[in-house]
Short mmCIF file of C-alpha atoms in Angstrom, two decimals:
data_model
loop_
_atom_site.label_atom_id
_atom_site.label_comp_id
_atom_site.label_asym_id
_atom_site.label_seq_id
_atom_site.Cartn_x
_atom_site.Cartn_y
_atom_site.Cartn_z
CA MET A 179 -0.03 0.01 0.26
CA VAL A 180 2.88 2.39 0.84
CA ALA A 181 4.90 1.44 -2.59
CA SER A 182 0.97 2.58 -4.14
CA PHE A 183 0.55 5.91 -2.46
CA THR A 184 4.00 6.60 -3.38
CA THR A 185 3.16 5.65 -6.97
CA ILE A 186 0.05 7.90 -7.24
CA SER A 187 1.64 10.54 -5.21
CA ALA A 188 4.16 11.07 -7.95
CA LEU A 189 1.65 10.54 -10.56
CA THR A 190 -0.33 13.22 -9.15
CA ILE A 191 2.92 15.97 -8.09
CA ALA A 192 3.85 15.51 -12.14
CA VAL A 193 0.09 15.91 -13.56
CA LEU A 194 0.38 19.72 -10.90
CA ALA A 195 3.82 19.67 -12.30
CA ALA A 196 2.47 19.80 -16.10
CA SER A 197 -0.54 22.14 -15.04
CA THR A 198 1.44 24.11 -14.34
CA LYS A 199 3.09 24.33 -17.16
CA ALA A 200 0.60 24.57 -19.00
CA HIS A 201 -0.13 28.49 -17.72
CA ASN A 202 3.02 30.28 -19.40
CA GLN A 203 4.38 33.11 -19.37
CA MET A 204 7.06 35.43 -21.83
CA THR A 205 10.83 34.37 -20.69
CA VAL A 206 12.44 36.12 -23.57
CA PRO A 207 12.57 39.30 -23.69
CA LEU A 208 12.17 38.32 -19.70
CA ALA A 209 9.29 40.91 -18.76
CA THR A 210 9.51 42.58 -14.95
CA TRP A 211 7.50 41.56 -12.42
CA PRO A 212 6.32 43.42 -9.16
CA GLU A 213 8.31 42.47 -5.40
CA GLY A 214 7.00 39.70 -3.94
CA PHE A 215 4.54 38.92 -7.53
CA TYR A 216 4.55 35.29 -7.70
CA ASN A 217 1.21 34.34 -10.11
CA LYS A 218 3.28 35.43 -13.14
CA ASN A 219 1.75 31.58 -15.40
CA SER A 220 -1.57 33.21 -14.60
CA PRO A 221 -4.05 34.56 -16.98
CA SER A 222 -4.39 38.68 -16.92
CA GLY A 223 -7.57 38.61 -18.47
CA THR A 224 -11.32 36.92 -19.27
CA ILE A 225 -13.30 37.37 -21.68
CA ASP A 226 -16.83 36.82 -21.39
CA ALA A 227 -16.71 34.50 -24.53
CA ALA A 228 -21.18 35.46 -25.61
CA ALA A 229 -21.11 38.04 -24.63
CA ALA A 230 -17.70 40.32 -26.53
CA LEU A 231 -18.69 37.04 -30.00
CA PRO A 232 -21.79 36.15 -30.45
CA ILE A 233 -22.04 32.27 -30.93
CA PRO A 234 -22.14 31.37 -34.83
CA GLN A 235 -24.68 29.14 -35.97
CA GLY A 236 -24.39 25.67 -34.67
CA MET A 237 -20.83 26.59 -33.14
CA SER A 238 -19.81 26.21 -29.77
CA TYR A 239 -17.05 27.68 -28.01
CA THR A 240 -17.77 24.73 -24.84
CA THR A 241 -17.11 22.23 -27.20
CA ASP A 242 -12.99 20.53 -27.10
CA SER A 243 -10.67 23.33 -28.15
CA ALA A 244 -10.02 22.20 -31.89
CA SER A 245 -13.53 23.40 -32.52
CA ASN A 246 -13.49 25.55 -29.85
CA VAL A 247 -10.34 27.26 -32.29
CA LYS A 248 -12.83 26.79 -35.18
CA ALA A 249 -16.05 28.98 -33.53
CA TYR A 250 -13.70 31.77 -32.06
CA TRP A 251 -12.35 32.24 -35.93
CA THR A 252 -15.35 32.02 -37.77
CA ALA A 253 -16.69 34.54 -34.89
CA PHE A 254 -14.05 37.27 -34.99
CA ASN A 255 -13.76 37.19 -38.51
CA ALA A 256 -17.44 38.44 -38.67
CA SER A 257 -17.40 40.88 -35.89
CA LYS A 258 -15.68 44.48 -36.31
CA TYR A 259 -12.05 43.08 -34.88
CA LYS A 260 -9.29 42.76 -37.01
CA THR A 261 -6.35 42.05 -34.30
CA LEU A 262 -6.02 39.87 -31.03
CA LYS A 263 -5.11 42.78 -29.38
CA GLU A 264 -7.81 45.29 -30.92
CA PHE A 265 -10.42 42.68 -29.74
CA ALA A 266 -8.82 41.96 -25.90
CA TRP A 267 -8.62 45.46 -24.81
CA ALA A 268 -11.84 46.40 -25.78
CA THR A 269 -13.09 43.91 -23.69
CA GLN A 270 -11.12 41.54 -21.07
CA LYS A 271 -12.08 42.01 -17.33
CA LEU A 272 -8.89 42.37 -16.00
CA GLU A 273 -7.70 40.17 -13.52
CA LYS A 274 -6.64 42.82 -10.55
CA GLY A 275 -2.75 44.57 -10.37
CA ALA A 276 -3.14 43.80 -14.53
CA SER A 277 -3.28 46.08 -17.31
CA ASN A 278 -3.80 45.83 -20.79
CA GLU A 279 -0.62 46.40 -22.60
CA CYS A 280 1.54 44.09 -19.83
CA GLY A 281 -0.95 41.62 -18.08
CA PHE A 282 1.18 41.86 -14.54
CA SER A 283 4.45 42.42 -15.67
CA LEU A 284 6.11 45.87 -15.27
CA VAL A 285 6.58 48.04 -18.81
CA ASP A 286 9.32 50.43 -16.99
CA GLY A 287 10.87 47.18 -16.20
CA GLN A 288 14.61 45.79 -16.24
CA PRO A 289 15.52 47.05 -20.52
CA GLN A 290 15.92 43.74 -22.61
CA GLU A 291 18.25 43.19 -25.60
CA LEU A 292 16.15 42.84 -29.09
CA PRO A 293 16.44 39.15 -29.59
CA GLU A 294 16.36 36.67 -31.83
CA MET A 295 12.94 35.25 -31.58
CA VAL A 296 10.34 35.75 -28.84
CA GLU A 297 9.89 33.38 -26.24
CA TRP A 298 7.30 31.40 -23.95
CA ASP A 299 7.89 28.93 -21.82
CA ALA A 300 5.83 26.83 -23.61
CA PHE A 301 2.22 27.21 -25.19
CA SER A 302 -0.05 24.07 -24.04
CA TYR A 303 -1.71 21.66 -26.96
CA SER A 304 -5.18 21.88 -24.28
CA HIS A 305 -4.59 26.29 -24.06
CA MET A 306 -5.24 26.33 -27.55
CA GLY A 307 -5.48 29.52 -29.50
CA PRO A 308 -4.12 32.29 -31.32
CA CYS A 309 -1.88 34.48 -29.98
CA GLU A 310 0.30 37.89 -30.63
CA VAL A 311 3.72 39.53 -30.74
CA TRP A 312 3.95 43.51 -30.64
CA CYS A 313 6.68 46.41 -30.90
CA ASP A 314 4.96 49.17 -29.91
CA ASP A 315 1.85 49.10 -31.98
CA LYS A 316 3.52 47.69 -34.41
CA ARG A 317 2.14 43.59 -34.23
CA VAL A 318 5.26 42.06 -35.19
CA PHE A 319 4.13 38.06 -35.33
CA GLN A 320 1.16 36.71 -35.33
CA ASN A 321 0.05 32.94 -35.47
CA TRP A 322 -4.13 31.22 -35.82
CA ASN A 323 -3.50 28.64 -32.91
CA CYS A 324 -0.54 29.10 -30.64
CA GLY A 325 -0.92 25.89 -28.91
CA VAL A 326 -0.82 23.74 -32.60
CA ASP A 327 2.40 25.31 -34.74
CA TYR A 328 4.66 26.17 -31.36
CA THR A 329 4.63 22.94 -29.18
CA GLU A 330 8.33 22.95 -28.34
CA THR A 331 9.61 23.94 -25.34
CA PRO A 332 10.28 26.95 -24.65
CA ALA A 333 8.10 27.75 -28.12
CA LYS A 334 10.48 30.13 -30.07
CA LEU A 335 8.21 32.61 -32.39
CA PRO A 336 9.80 33.98 -34.73
CA TYR A 337 8.91 37.63 -35.30
CA ASP A 338 9.55 40.95 -38.24
CA LYS A 339 13.03 42.06 -36.35
CA ALA A 340 14.18 44.87 -37.87
CA SER A 341 10.21 45.73 -37.51
CA CYS A 342 11.25 46.65 -33.72
CA GLU A 343 14.05 48.69 -33.81
CA GLY A 344 13.80 51.76 -31.72
CA ALA A 345 10.96 50.36 -30.48
CA ALA A 346 10.24 50.67 -26.45
CA VAL A 347 8.00 47.81 -25.56
CA LEU A 348 7.64 44.78 -26.58
CA SER A 349 4.23 42.40 -26.21
CA CYS A 350 3.21 39.60 -26.19
CA TYR A 351 -0.88 37.77 -26.12
CA TRP A 352 -2.33 35.03 -26.34
CA ILE A 353 -5.81 34.13 -25.83
CA ALA A 354 -6.65 30.20 -24.84
CA VAL A 355 -10.04 28.50 -25.62
CA HIS A 356 -10.48 25.76 -23.68
CA THR A 357 -13.44 26.97 -21.69
CA VAL A 358 -15.06 29.91 -20.46
CA PRO A 359 -14.75 32.73 -20.34
CA TRP A 360 -12.11 32.82 -22.18
CA GLN A 361 -8.22 33.36 -20.80
CA ILE A 362 -5.56 36.03 -21.32
CA TYR A 363 -3.04 35.84 -21.66
CA THR A 364 -0.28 39.37 -21.85
CA ASN A 365 3.29 40.04 -21.19
CA CYS A 366 5.50 41.87 -22.10
CA ALA A 367 9.94 44.25 -21.45
CA PRO A 368 11.72 47.50 -22.06
CA ILE A 369 13.46 47.50 -25.05
CA LYS A 370 16.95 48.91 -24.20
CA GLY A 371 18.26 51.16 -27.12
CA GLY A 372 13.58 52.28 -27.85
CA GLY A 373 11.50 55.27 -26.70
CA ALA A 374 12.57 56.44 -23.56
CA GLY A 375 11.31 53.49 -21.07
CA GLY A 376 7.84 53.03 -20.30
CA SER A 377 6.37 55.09 -22.68
CA LYS A 378 2.62 54.58 -23.45
CA PRO A 379 1.48 52.74 -26.53
CA SER A 380 -1.54 53.98 -27.94
CA THR A 381 -4.93 52.05 -27.60
CA PRO A 382 -5.21 49.91 -30.28
CA ALA A 383 -7.41 51.34 -34.12
CA ALA A 384 -9.18 50.74 -36.23
CA ASP A 385 -8.53 50.65 -39.34
CA THR A 386 -6.18 48.51 -39.94
CA PRO A 387 -6.35 46.23 -42.64
CA LYS A 388 -9.18 42.81 -41.62
CA GLN A 389 -6.75 39.32 -41.90
CA ASN A 390 -8.13 35.56 -43.61
CA THR A 391 -10.05 33.50 -41.46
CA PRO A 392 -7.65 30.39 -40.82
CA ASP A 393 -8.36 26.81 -42.30
CA THR A 394 -9.28 25.98 -39.40
CA ASP A 395 -10.96 22.97 -41.13
CA ASP A 396 -7.21 21.77 -40.68
CA THR A 397 -5.89 22.94 -36.97
CA SER A 398 -2.30 22.05 -37.60
CA THR A 399 -2.18 24.13 -40.69
CA PRO A 400 -0.95 27.58 -39.71
CA ALA A 401 -2.85 31.40 -40.74
CA THR A 402 -1.80 34.90 -40.85
CA PRO A 403 -4.49 36.84 -38.34
CA PRO A 404 -4.03 40.94 -37.60
CA ALA A 405 -2.90 44.64 -36.17
CA ASP A 406 -1.88 47.56 -33.11
CA LYS A 407 0.31 49.33 -29.12
CA CYS A 408 0.23 49.37 -25.02
CA ALA A 409 -1.36 51.40 -21.87
CA VAL A 410 0.61 50.83 -18.93
CA ARG A 411 1.61 49.23 -15.12
CA ARG A 412 4.12 51.43 -13.22
CA ARG A 413 6.52 49.36 -10.69
CA ARG A 414 6.57 50.50 -7.49
CA HIS A 415 9.64 52.32 -6.32
#
């Protein structure tokens, strides 16, 4: 019985570790967090799915992850929104202490070098949904379903580094639609040599060209979703 209990305990710990790993954070460039803050893997906001995007006829937001992604994109592309960032800023309910532009991380944190790839510690296949990377008001990376297309640990996102030269802040947005309410994960890092660390990103513009719907019949095929910018959580001194 002791051996069995030990085995079960080990399995439980492994499952809990995997669950924790499923809720991620940007690791390159490294975000700065408020002193004593430990919930770095938690969503910084949630979205009431049906209120934000009416459920498409014959579809649901509460089935399996892949079907939820199809429903999300069907609704998103019929909406007024053009980017995930714009959608998140307009509809999310922020957790206490979080901001639209940086989530729980600090816009005036330790400045970082622009990396060759933006990295998240991992995306989870069970937490499907699109993600975007922004440098100030420029969207420099987008993917229709990051949990499917970027499965490595860490997940390396091939952003447009050249478009980030001189930018003040790099931000990453990810929406997980495996459950309702939808979960928004946002991290940011100020960039060395950019605008005076912590310049405010502006409210997302509404005139960005709309993007095409991904081929949702094949969830393993990457597609290209939409463009905008970040507001400001300050470090406590």
